[in-house]
XYZ file of C-alpha atoms in Angstrom:
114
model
C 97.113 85.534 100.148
C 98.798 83.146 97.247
C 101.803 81.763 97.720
C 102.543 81.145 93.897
C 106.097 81.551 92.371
C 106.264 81.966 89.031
C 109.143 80.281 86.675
C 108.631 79.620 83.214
C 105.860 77.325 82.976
C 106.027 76.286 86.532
C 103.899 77.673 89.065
C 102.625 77.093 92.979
C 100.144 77.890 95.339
C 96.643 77.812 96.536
C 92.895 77.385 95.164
C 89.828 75.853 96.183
C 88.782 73.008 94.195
C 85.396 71.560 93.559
C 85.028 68.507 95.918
C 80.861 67.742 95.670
C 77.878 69.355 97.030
C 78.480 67.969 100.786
C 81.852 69.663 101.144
C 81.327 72.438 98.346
C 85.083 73.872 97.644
C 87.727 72.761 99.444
C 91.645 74.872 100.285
C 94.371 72.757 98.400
C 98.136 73.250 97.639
C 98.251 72.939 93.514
C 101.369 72.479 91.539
C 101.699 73.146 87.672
C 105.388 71.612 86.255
C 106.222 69.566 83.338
C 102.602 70.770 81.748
C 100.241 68.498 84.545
C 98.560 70.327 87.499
C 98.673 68.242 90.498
C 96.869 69.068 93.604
C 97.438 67.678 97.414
C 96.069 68.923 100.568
C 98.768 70.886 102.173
C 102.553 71.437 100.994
C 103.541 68.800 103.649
C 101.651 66.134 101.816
C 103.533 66.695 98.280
C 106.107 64.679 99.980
C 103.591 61.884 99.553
C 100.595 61.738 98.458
C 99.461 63.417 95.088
C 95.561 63.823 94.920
C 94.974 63.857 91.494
C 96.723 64.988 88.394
C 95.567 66.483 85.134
C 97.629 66.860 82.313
C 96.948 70.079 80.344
C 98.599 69.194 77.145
C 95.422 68.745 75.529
C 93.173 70.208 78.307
C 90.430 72.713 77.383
C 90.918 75.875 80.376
C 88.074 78.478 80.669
C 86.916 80.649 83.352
C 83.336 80.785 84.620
C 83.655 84.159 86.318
C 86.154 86.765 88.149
C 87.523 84.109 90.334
C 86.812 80.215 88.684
C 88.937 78.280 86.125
C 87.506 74.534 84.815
C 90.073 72.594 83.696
C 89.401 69.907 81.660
C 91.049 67.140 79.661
C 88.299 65.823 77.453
C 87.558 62.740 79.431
C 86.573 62.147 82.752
C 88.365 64.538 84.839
C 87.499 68.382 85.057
C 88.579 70.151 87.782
C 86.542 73.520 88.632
C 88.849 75.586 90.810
C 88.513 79.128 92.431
C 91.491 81.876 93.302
C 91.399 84.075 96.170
C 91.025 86.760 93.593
C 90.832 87.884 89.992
C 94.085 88.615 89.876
C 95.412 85.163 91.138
C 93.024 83.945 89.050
C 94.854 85.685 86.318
C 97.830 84.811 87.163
C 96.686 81.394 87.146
C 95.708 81.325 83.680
C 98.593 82.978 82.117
C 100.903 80.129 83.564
C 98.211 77.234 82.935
C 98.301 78.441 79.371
C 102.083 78.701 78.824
C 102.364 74.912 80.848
C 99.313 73.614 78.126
C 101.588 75.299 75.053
C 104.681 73.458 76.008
C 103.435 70.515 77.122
C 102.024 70.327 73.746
C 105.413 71.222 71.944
C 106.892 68.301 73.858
C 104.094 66.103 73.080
C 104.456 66.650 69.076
C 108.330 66.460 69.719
C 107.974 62.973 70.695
C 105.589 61.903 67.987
C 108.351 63.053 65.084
C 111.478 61.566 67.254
C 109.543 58.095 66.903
């Protein structure tokens, strides 16, 4: 069912993210480059409209059970997101936590080249 490519810290494809308790989870198209997950409704819309954006650099990532990771950066965003399976979800979390080590590489790059 996932459509995810894996490249380095880089990775694509589908999970159901939290919306609220009228429209419970809802299908989107997530993106994880450059160490922020970004999330739209389909792959069309990436063209276009982002839906939100997290950046993981100094984002705490857990799971909840077989299938749910919660994102969160600290402050007011946390995104609570389910896989299609325990696998994707581990898949998932392997990339999330590469993205979250070299985003914060880059991060403490740029504090020392200033």
């Amino acid at each position: 069912m996932s459509e995810a490519k894996h490249h380095q810290a880089n990775y694509k494809g589908w999970l159901y993210k939290w919306t609220n308790y009228l429209k419970g989870y809802q299908k989107r198209w997530f993106v994880l480059q450059n160490g922020l997950l970004s999330y739209y409704r389909n792959q069309a819309e990436m063209a276009h409209t982002c839906r939100g954006t997290i950046n993981l650099a100094n984002a705490s990532i857990q799971t909840e059970d077989s299938t749910t990771i919660v994102i969160s950066n600290g402050g007011a965003q946390t995104f609570h997101l389910k896989a299609a399976s325990e696998v994707d979800r581990q898949k998932w979390i392997m990339a999330l936590e590469l993205a979250k080590t070299e985003a914060k590489k880059m991060a403490d790059a740029e504090v020392y080249d200033t």
